[in-house]
Coordinates of C-alpha atoms in Angstrom, one line a residue:
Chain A
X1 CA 0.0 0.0 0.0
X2 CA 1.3 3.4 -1.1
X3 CA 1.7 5.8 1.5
X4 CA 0.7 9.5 1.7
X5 CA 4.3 10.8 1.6
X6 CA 4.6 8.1 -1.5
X7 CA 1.7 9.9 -3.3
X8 CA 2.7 13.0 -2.8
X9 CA 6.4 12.4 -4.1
X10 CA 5.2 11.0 -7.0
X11 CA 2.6 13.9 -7.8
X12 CA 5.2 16.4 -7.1
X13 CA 7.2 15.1 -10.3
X14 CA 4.4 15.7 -12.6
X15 CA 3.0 18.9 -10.8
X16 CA 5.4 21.8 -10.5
X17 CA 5.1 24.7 -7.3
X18 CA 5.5 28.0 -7.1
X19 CA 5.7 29.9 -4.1
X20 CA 3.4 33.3 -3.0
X21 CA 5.8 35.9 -4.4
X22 CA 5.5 34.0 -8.0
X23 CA 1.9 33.5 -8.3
X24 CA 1.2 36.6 -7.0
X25 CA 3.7 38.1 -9.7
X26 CA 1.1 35.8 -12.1
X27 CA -2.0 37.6 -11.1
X28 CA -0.7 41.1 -11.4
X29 CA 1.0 40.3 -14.8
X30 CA -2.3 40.2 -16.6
X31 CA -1.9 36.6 -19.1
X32 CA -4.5 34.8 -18.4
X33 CA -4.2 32.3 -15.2
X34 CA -7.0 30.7 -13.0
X35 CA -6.2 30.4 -9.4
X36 CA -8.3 28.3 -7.3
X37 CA -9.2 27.4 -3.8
X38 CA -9.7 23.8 -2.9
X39 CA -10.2 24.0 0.5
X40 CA -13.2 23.5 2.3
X41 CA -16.2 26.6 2.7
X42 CA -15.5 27.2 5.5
X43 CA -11.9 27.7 5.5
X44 CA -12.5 30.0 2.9
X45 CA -15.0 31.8 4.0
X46 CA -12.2 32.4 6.8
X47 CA -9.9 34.0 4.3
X48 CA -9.3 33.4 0.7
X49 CA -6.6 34.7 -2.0
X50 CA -9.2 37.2 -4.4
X51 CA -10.6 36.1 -7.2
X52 CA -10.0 32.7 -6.4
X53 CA -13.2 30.6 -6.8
X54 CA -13.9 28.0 -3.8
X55 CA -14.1 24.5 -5.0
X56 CA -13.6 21.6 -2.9
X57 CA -11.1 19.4 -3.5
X58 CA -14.3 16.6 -3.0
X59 CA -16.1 18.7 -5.7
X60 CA -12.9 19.5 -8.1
X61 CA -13.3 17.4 -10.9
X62 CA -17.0 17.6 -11.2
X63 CA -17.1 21.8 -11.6
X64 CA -13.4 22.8 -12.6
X65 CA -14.9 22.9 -15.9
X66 CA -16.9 25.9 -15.1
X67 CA -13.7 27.9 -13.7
X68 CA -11.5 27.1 -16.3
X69 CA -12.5 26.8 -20.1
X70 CA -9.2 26.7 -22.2
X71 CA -7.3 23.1 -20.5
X72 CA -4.1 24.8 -21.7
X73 CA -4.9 28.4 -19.3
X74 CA -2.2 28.0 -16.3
X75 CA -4.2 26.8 -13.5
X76 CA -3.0 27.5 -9.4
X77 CA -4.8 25.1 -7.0
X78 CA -4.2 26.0 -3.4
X79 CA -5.1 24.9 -0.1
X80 CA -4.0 25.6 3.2
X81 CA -0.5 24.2 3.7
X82 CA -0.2 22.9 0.0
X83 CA -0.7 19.0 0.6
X84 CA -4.2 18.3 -0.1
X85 CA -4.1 20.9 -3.7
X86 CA -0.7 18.9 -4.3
X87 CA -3.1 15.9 -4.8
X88 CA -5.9 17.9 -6.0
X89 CA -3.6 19.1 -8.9
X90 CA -2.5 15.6 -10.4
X91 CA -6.2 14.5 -10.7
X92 CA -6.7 17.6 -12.8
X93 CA -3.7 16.8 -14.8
X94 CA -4.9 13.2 -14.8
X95 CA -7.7 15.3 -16.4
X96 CA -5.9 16.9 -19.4
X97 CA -5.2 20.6 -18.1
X98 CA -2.0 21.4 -19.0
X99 CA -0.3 23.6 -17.2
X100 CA -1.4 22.8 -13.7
X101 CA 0.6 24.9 -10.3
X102 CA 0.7 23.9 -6.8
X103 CA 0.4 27.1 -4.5
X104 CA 3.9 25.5 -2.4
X105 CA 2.9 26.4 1.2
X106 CA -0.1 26.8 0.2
X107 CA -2.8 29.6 2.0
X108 CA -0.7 29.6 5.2
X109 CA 2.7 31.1 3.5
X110 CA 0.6 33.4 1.3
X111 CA -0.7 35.1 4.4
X112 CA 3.2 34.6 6.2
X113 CA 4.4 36.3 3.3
X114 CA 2.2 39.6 3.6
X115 CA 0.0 38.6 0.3
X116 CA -4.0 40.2 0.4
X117 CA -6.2 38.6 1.0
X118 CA -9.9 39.3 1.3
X119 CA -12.4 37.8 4.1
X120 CA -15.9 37.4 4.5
X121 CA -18.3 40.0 3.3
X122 CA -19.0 42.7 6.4
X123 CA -21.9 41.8 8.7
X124 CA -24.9 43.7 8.1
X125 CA -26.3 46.7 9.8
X126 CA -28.9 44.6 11.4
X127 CA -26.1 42.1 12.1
X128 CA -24.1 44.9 13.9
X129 CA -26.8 46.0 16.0
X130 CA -28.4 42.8 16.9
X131 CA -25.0 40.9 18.0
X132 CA -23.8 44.1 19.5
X133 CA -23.8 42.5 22.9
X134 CA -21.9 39.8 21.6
X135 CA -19.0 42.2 20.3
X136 CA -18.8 43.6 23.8
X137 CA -17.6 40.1 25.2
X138 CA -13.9 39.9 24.8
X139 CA -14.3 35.8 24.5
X140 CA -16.9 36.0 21.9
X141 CA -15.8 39.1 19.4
X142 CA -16.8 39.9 15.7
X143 CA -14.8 36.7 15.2
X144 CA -16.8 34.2 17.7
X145 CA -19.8 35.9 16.2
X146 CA -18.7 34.7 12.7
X147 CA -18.1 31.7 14.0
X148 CA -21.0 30.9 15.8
X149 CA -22.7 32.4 12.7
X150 CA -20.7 29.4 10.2
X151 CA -21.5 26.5 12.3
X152 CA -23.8 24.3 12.5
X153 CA -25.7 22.4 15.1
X154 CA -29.0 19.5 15.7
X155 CA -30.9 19.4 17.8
X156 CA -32.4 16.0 18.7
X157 CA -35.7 16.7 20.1
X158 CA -37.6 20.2 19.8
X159 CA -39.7 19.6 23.1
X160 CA -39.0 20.4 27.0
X161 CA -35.0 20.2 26.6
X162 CA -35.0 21.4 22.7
X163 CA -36.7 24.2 23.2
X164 CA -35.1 26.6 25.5
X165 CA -31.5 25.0 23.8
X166 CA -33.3 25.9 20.4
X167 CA -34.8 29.0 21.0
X168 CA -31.3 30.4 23.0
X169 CA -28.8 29.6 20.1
X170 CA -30.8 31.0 17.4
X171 CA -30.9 34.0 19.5
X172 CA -27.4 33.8 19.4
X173 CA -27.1 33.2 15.7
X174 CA -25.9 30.1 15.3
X175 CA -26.2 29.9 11.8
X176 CA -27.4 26.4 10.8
X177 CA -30.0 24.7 12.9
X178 CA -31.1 20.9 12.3
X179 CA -34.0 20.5 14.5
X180 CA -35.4 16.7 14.4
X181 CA -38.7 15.8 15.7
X182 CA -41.1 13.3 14.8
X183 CA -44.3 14.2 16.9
X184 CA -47.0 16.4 16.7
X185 CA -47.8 19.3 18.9
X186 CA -49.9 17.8 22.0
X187 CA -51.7 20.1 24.5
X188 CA -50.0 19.1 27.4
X189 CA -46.8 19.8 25.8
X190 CA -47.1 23.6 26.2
X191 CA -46.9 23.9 30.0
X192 CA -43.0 23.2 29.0
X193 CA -42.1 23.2 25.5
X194 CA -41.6 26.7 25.1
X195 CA -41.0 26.2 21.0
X196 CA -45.1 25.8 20.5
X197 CA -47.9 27.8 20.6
X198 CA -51.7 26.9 21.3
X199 CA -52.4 27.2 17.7
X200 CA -49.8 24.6 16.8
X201 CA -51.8 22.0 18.9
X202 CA -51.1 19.1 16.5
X203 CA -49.3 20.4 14.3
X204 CA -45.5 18.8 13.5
X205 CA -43.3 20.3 16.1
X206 CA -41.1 20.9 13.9
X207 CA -43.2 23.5 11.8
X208 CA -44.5 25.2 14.4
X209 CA -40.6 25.2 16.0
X210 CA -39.2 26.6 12.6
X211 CA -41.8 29.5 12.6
X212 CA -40.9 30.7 16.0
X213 CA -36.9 30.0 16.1
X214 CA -37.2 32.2 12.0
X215 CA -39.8 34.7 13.8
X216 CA -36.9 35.6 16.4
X217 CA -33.7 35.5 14.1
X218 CA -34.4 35.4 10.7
X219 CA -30.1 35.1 10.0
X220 CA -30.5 31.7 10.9
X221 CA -31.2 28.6 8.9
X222 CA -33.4 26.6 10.2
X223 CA -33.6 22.6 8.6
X224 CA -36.6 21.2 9.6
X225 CA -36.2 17.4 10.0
X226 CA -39.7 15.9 11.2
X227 CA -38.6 12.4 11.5
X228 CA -37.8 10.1 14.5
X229 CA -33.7 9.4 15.1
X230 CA -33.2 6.0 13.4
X231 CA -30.3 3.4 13.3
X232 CA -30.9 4.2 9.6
X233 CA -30.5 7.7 9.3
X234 CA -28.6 9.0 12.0
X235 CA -25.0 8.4 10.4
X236 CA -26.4 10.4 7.4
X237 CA -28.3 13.4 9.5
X238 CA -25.4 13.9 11.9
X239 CA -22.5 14.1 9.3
X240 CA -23.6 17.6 8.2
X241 CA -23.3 19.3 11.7
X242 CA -20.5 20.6 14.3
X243 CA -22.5 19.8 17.1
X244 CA -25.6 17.5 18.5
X245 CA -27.6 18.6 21.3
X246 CA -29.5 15.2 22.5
X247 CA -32.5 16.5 23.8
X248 CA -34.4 13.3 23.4
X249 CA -36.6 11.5 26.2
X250 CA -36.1 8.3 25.6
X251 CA -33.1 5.6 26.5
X252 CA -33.0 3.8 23.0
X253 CA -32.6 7.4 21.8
X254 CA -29.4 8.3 24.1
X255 CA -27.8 5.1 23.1
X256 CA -28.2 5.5 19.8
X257 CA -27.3 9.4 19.5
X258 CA -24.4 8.2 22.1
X259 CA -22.9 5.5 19.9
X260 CA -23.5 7.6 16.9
X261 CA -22.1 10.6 18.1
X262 CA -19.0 8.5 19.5
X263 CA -18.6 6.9 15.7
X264 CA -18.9 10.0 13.9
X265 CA -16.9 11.8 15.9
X266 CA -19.0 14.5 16.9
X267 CA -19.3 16.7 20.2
X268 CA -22.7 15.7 22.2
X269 CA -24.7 18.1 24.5
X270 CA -26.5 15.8 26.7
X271 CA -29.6 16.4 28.7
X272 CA -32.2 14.8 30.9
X273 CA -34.9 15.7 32.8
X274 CA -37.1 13.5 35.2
X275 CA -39.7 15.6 37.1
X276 CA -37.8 18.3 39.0
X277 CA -34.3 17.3 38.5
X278 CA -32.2 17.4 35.3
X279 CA -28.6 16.9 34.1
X280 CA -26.0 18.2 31.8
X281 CA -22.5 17.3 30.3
X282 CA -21.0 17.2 27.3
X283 CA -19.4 14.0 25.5
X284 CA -16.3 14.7 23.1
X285 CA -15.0 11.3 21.5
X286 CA -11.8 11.2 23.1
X287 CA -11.8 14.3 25.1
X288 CA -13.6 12.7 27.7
X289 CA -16.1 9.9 29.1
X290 CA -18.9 8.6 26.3
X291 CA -22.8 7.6 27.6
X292 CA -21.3 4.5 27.9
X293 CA -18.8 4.6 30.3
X294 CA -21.6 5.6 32.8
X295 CA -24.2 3.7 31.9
X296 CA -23.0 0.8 30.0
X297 CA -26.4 -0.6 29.1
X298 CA -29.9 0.5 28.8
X299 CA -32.1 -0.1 31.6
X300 CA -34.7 -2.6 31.6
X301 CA -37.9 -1.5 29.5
X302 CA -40.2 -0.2 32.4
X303 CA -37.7 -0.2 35.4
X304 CA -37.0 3.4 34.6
X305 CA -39.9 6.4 33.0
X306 CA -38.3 7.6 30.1
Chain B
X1 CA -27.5 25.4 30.2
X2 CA -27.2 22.9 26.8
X3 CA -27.1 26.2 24.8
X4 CA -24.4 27.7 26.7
X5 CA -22.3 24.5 26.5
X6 CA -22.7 24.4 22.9
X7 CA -22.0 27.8 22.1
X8 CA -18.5 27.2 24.6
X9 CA -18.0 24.3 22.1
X10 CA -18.1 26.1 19.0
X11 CA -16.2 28.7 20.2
X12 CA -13.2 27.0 21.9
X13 CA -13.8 28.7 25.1
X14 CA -14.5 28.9 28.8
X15 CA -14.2 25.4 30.4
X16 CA -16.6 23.0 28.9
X17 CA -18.5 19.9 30.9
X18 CA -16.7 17.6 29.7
X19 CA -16.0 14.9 31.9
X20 CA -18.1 16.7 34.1
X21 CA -21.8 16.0 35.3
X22 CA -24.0 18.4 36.3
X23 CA -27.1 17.4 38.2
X24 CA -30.1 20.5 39.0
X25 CA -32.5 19.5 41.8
X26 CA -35.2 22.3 41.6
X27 CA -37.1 21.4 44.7
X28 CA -34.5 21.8 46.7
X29 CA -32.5 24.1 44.0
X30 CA -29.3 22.8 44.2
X31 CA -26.8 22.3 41.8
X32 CA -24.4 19.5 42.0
X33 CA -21.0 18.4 40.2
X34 CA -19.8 14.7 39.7
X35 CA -16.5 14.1 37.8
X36 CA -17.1 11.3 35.6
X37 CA -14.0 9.3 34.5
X38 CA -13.6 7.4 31.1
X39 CA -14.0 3.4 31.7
X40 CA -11.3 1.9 29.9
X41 CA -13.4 -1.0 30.1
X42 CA -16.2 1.1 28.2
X43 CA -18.1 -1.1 25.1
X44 CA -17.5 1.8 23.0
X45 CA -14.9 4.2 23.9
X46 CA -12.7 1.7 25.7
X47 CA -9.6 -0.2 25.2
X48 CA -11.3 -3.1 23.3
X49 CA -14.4 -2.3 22.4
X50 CA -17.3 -4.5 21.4
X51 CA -18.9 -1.9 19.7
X52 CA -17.7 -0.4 16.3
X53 CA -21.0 0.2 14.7
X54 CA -24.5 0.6 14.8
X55 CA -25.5 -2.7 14.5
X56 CA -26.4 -3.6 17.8
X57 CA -29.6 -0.7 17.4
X58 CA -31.1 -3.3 14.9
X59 CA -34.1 -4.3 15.3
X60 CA -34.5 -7.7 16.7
X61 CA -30.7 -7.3 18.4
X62 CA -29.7 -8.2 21.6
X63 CA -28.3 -4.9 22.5
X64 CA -31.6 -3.6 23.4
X65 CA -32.1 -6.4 26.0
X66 CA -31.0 -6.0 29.0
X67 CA -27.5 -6.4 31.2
X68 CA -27.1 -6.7 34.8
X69 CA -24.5 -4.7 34.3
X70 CA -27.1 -1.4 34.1
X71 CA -26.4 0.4 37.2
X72 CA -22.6 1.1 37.2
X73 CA -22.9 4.7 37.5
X74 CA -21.7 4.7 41.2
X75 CA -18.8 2.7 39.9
X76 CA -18.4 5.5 37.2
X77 CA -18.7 8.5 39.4
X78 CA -16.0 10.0 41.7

């Protein structure tokens, strides 16, 4: 089996590099020269060289096309340290462009060597004003605020734990908010499940959840998922997120969102509430204990409420 | 208290639960801490673990039956 150091020696014969100084030299000289950023959004959306589309290195081959017209224009791939659009630039060349340049050092040394570059678009007025109070925290920032506005995060469960965890990070602009639930809006829900109204009374919770999270921050996405958490789809739901908030009610659920979690390495908020006394922590694969290593099983079906 | 973990998370800051359990008793409203210790002997994040996928959530599988083993926690907690 090759090795990665094996593949990248071998695409560095076919694939030459320039550094920062001589690409940038490139751009300014006018002849025609695509450069391109394969990393992924969101480190672009970080910072990213100008004028340099953002395609994936997952997405490269199926939309270069669209960047780059003439196979015989002097293409730059680059990604952060150089690596990954070392790799990304044989399979184009595999491809028939031409004339195809590793950024050497990639985004890192372009920024080390004093290079522009050019950052997400400026927040909007509304943006300013309404995550003002977040500015004013030295631990949050313009920059946490970005952040928090980037990622992504599901919620598992939009009913007495979901909705006060829903509710407070759309408020805070998290940007992307999965929220999966499979019931309906019940009566006796409302004394607690702050997400619903009266009017949603049977009604998916989800709907009436994604009207009122959008009613109070309309900057956030809101992915309405009205479906139970199944062996079947959890691997596929939870892949597209930072972060899972179980807010579930049932053991089967924990376990499952648990393991999953654990797999996938993704962070889990945990939460449980029995009458009038809940808990909190938070699993991180590796960081720290799982589900399992306090409870190593489920409890017997009726031993425990869920 | 889930939100403000998760928004500590995302942002790399403050000191997260991790490890950590926190336990609210609102009759009494009082807030408790356990530390909670990985088990190296843990089915999934452990040493040698008998768990690797999500098999054991199929239907019909024994993982949903039960194991005396249930009520470790006191074990668990220090």
């Amino acid at each position: 089996m090759k090795s990665l150091r094996d593949l990248l020696a071998e695409a560095r014969q076919v694939i030459p590099e320039e550094g920062p100084a001589d690409v940038q030299r490139r751009l300014r000289s006018g002849s025609p020269v695509v450069v391109i950023d394969v990393r992924d959004p969101d480190e672009y959306r970080d910072g990213h060289i100008e004028d340099a589309p953002n395609i994936s290195r997952g997405f490269l081959e199926f939309r270069v096309a669209s960047a780059v017209t003439d196979p015989s224009t002097p293409v730059v791939l680059y990604c952060q340290t150089g690596l990954r659009s070392m790799l990304a630039a044989r399979a184009l060349k595999e491809l028939g462009y031409q004339n195809v340049i590793n950024l050497q050092g990639g985004y890192q040394k372009w920024v080390q060597s004093g290079l522009p570059v050019v950052r997400d678009a400026p927040m909007t007025t509304d943006q300013i004003q309404r995550y003002s109070r977040h500015f004013l925290l030295a631990q949050v920032g313009e920059k946490g605020q970005r952040k928090l506005l980037r990622s992504k995060v599901l919620l598992i469960g939009a009913g007495g734990l979901g909705s006060p965890t829903a509710l407070y990070l759309a408020a805070a602009g998290v940007g992307t908010l999965g929220l999966m639930d499979g019931d309906v809006v019940d009566l006796t829900n409302l004394q607690r499940q702050v997400l619903h109204t009266t009017a949603d009374v049977g009604k998916p919770k989800v709907e009436s959840g994604t009207r009122t999270l959008k009613a109070l921050n309309p900057d956030v996405n809101i992915i309405p998922l009205p479906m139970r958490i199944t062996v079947d789809n959890v691997m596929d739901v939870i892949k597209d997120y930072d972060l899972v908030i179980d807010g579930s009610d049932n053991f089967e659920t924990r376990y499952l969102v648990n393991d999953a979690c654990y797999l996938a390495g993704k962070t889990n908020v945990h939460g449980s509430i029995f009458q009038f006394e809940g808990m909190a922590t938070v699993f991180a694969p590796n960081q720290g204990p799982c589900y399992r290593c306090l409870y190593p099983s489920p409890p017997p079906p009726g031993l425990v409420p869920s | 208290m889930q939100a403000t973990e998760a928004v500590k998370v995302l942002l790399g800051i403050g000191e997260s639960l991790i490890g950590r359990l926190l336990t609210y008793d609102a009759l009494g409203m009082r807030f408790r801490e356990v530390k909670l210790r990985r088990d190296p002997k843990c089915p999934l994040c452990g040493g040698a673990p008998s768990i690797t996928d999500l098999s054991i959530h199929k239907e019909g599988s024994a993982a949903c039956e039960i194991t005396p083993g249930a009520a470790r926690t006191e074990g668990a907690l220090v």
